[in-house]
Amino acid sequence: MSVGNSSREQRKVSSTELWLGPMRLTQDPIQVLLVFAKEDSQSDGFWWACDRAGYKCNIARTPETALECFLDKHHEIIVIDHRHSRYLDAEAVCRSIRATKPSEHTTILAIVPRVASDQEEMSVLPLLNVGFNRRFVENGSMIACYNELIQIEHGEVRSQFKLRSCNSIFTALDNCQEAIEITSEDHVIQYVNPAFERMMGYHKEELIGKELTELTKSDKNRADLLDTINTCIKKGKEWQGIYFARRKSGDSIQQNVKVTPVIGQGGKIRHFVSMKKLCNSNDNNKQIYKINREDNPLAESHSFRLKNRRKESVDVRSITSRSSDAPSLQNHRYSSMARIHTMTIEAPITKVINIINAAQENSPVTVAEALDRVLEILRTTELYSPQLGTKEEDPHTNDLVGGLMTDGLRRLSGNEYVFSKNMHHSHSHLSVPITINDVPVPPRIAELLEDEGSWDFNIFELEAVTSKRPLVYLGLKLFACFGVCEYLNCTEATLRSWLQLIEANYHASNSYHNSTHAADVLHATAFFLQQENVKGSLDQLDKVAALIAATVHDVDHPGRTNSFLCNASSELAVLYNDTAVLESHHAALAFQLTAKDNKCNIFKNMDRTQYRTLRQAIIDMVLATEMTRHFEHVNKFVNSINKPIAAEDSNSNSEGSDFECSTNIRNSPENRILIKRMMIKCADVANPCRPLNLCIEWAGRISEEYFAQTDEEKRQGLPVVMPVFDRNSCSIPKSQISFIDYFITDMFDAWDAFAHLPNLILHLTENYKYWKSLDELKCKSLRCSSD
């Protein structure tokens, strides 16, 4: 008797790649154990079949050696001769192997004798009861044996291999910090992980097999919350929001919950997966944006104002979660994603896409596919500019929109416009940079730059210690972090000279649009580029383009708005036809300065094709900072990135499609452009999302610049594009509130839903409350003085 490989050589076969959902698996060549008491044509047939298929094959002649060999090799397929009981007790061999743990994932095949034509076919149940999976009627043909093994490999073996790989998933679940609960479609608990046991105070044995209705409920939830959740998830939609649960001890705890339906057999919902996190107790007292605006006075007033500013419309939206309590800081991205479906700024194209999405749900497959193609077309054309209707009487918002989103034509009365030509503005001669020698960075500056990776980095401290030259020092540090010199194939000396040249052409006399603002935008851009979703969506060219665009995006800014330049009929406005005047100038001048002096030319060693691609990306990002297309950029980002990714995350029914599709959505060339535009837009106006002390300083600086513009407009008899920015009467809190309401909130909700930046949203919320409280105090004092 022998165990082992025969002396005949078997051909090699490479490993097989399989997928379990988004998980890539590699299956080694199949191992087969043949259990035959003696060699015959049948054993030879299976041997040569294994050789042809590239399987590793062992042969055992006795039950003892069969068991020993199996415990050593853990074969995927075992073939046992069940034809001659006097030589080998096949059922006993099968039972002994099935008694071992490794056999759980093994397919055992019984070779049975042919049945005479006049005899009745035997039932297969006795074999199944013993532990066999299949039977094979004896047939010495190698092809017949080969076909049988190949079918087993593509059926039972691969299925068992995937099941065995699930051990890694359960290991991950068991060690996950989030509480996980899996239930059947009838809400019977099937699995809970240790984190769930710790959170709820139960042992899993007390929970598994029980219906959720058997567990005691907290009385702190709204009466209709469970009905709302069930209505949502039974439609195959993901629900997320705040829920109060009762622990075994009787205590109520506040959880941030996400419930995801899982499609199974028959295309029906077969499981519900719930992920639960505890809300931090200190967060419960903080005013954070809530998904249900009706429960949030701040959100309610915000919504009321914005609805009155825009044309009313009928909208078809996905179900979003509604909660009565604010989510914790670390979970804020849940509510940001939900808020994407309730954004108040909408273009007509957004309504069209929502209606088409709703129509798809109940349409035949052919119609749904046709609508998919329609959506594809709509998402790649210029149809995203919003329709802004009559706004409520809010002079601050009116002036901000007039000053930031118009070409300088100012409506006076009826249909008359005034286009003043009293002033011809031209930018001053180009500045010469002050040289910074190639010496070590001063210790105080180096110490400050150690904190550049934090969102709370204080750019004003850097401004002070660098004598108003923060851009060079911060630029050198950040460009080195991202390998910009290596990508551009330029020396650090060339980069330093270029940064000095660019910084010298920012106007230090501007209170806001100076090199400190440029450094601040560069810092925010670098911070965004470090976030996982952003980092995974952009390639190195995109990152280098983003850093350069942030550096130059306001170079030679005169401290006046586009509207002012157009009204003054300045040389720049004439040159650029009153369209994106400043942004076009910034981009053009940046490349003119760079090409003018070889020692500053960071692009001089680049391949022509690569340079043109990089140049186009830089120009596109700088032009994206122009505010007249603000809502177009935000709407495109939401409809082409946020919503498709959210739909894939909640509705993917096929294995692996959710991961692959969301990656494809983020990484498509068109959407990478949208991501870069949104990133620099958010970096450019991130002041309300900075810590309060920085936010206040920036608010004072931009107000001072607008005051100076109003003063000059009055002196020169130009239309005053922002009358509320009169230094004698302006309310800075009101201007900040209007700016946040109209431009910032929706944009940062969309960006947070993609990039996951809860700290920024928390700062935004706290700063908004600060400005509101100041405004209310001022109003209160005015009422008291009038009384």
Short mmCIF file of C-alpha atoms in Angstrom, two decimals, residues 66 238 261 295 627:
data_model
loop_
_atom_site.label_atom_id
_atom_site.label_comp_id
_atom_site.label_asym_id
_atom_site.label_seq_id
_atom_site.Cartn_x
_atom_site.Cartn_y
_atom_site.Cartn_z
CA ALA A 66 -6.33 7.87 3.44
CA GLU A 238 -29.83 52.40 3.19
CA PRO A 261 -30.13 45.88 3.09
CA ASP A 295 -35.88 69.34 14.32
CA MET A 627 -17.65 82.87 -8.52
#
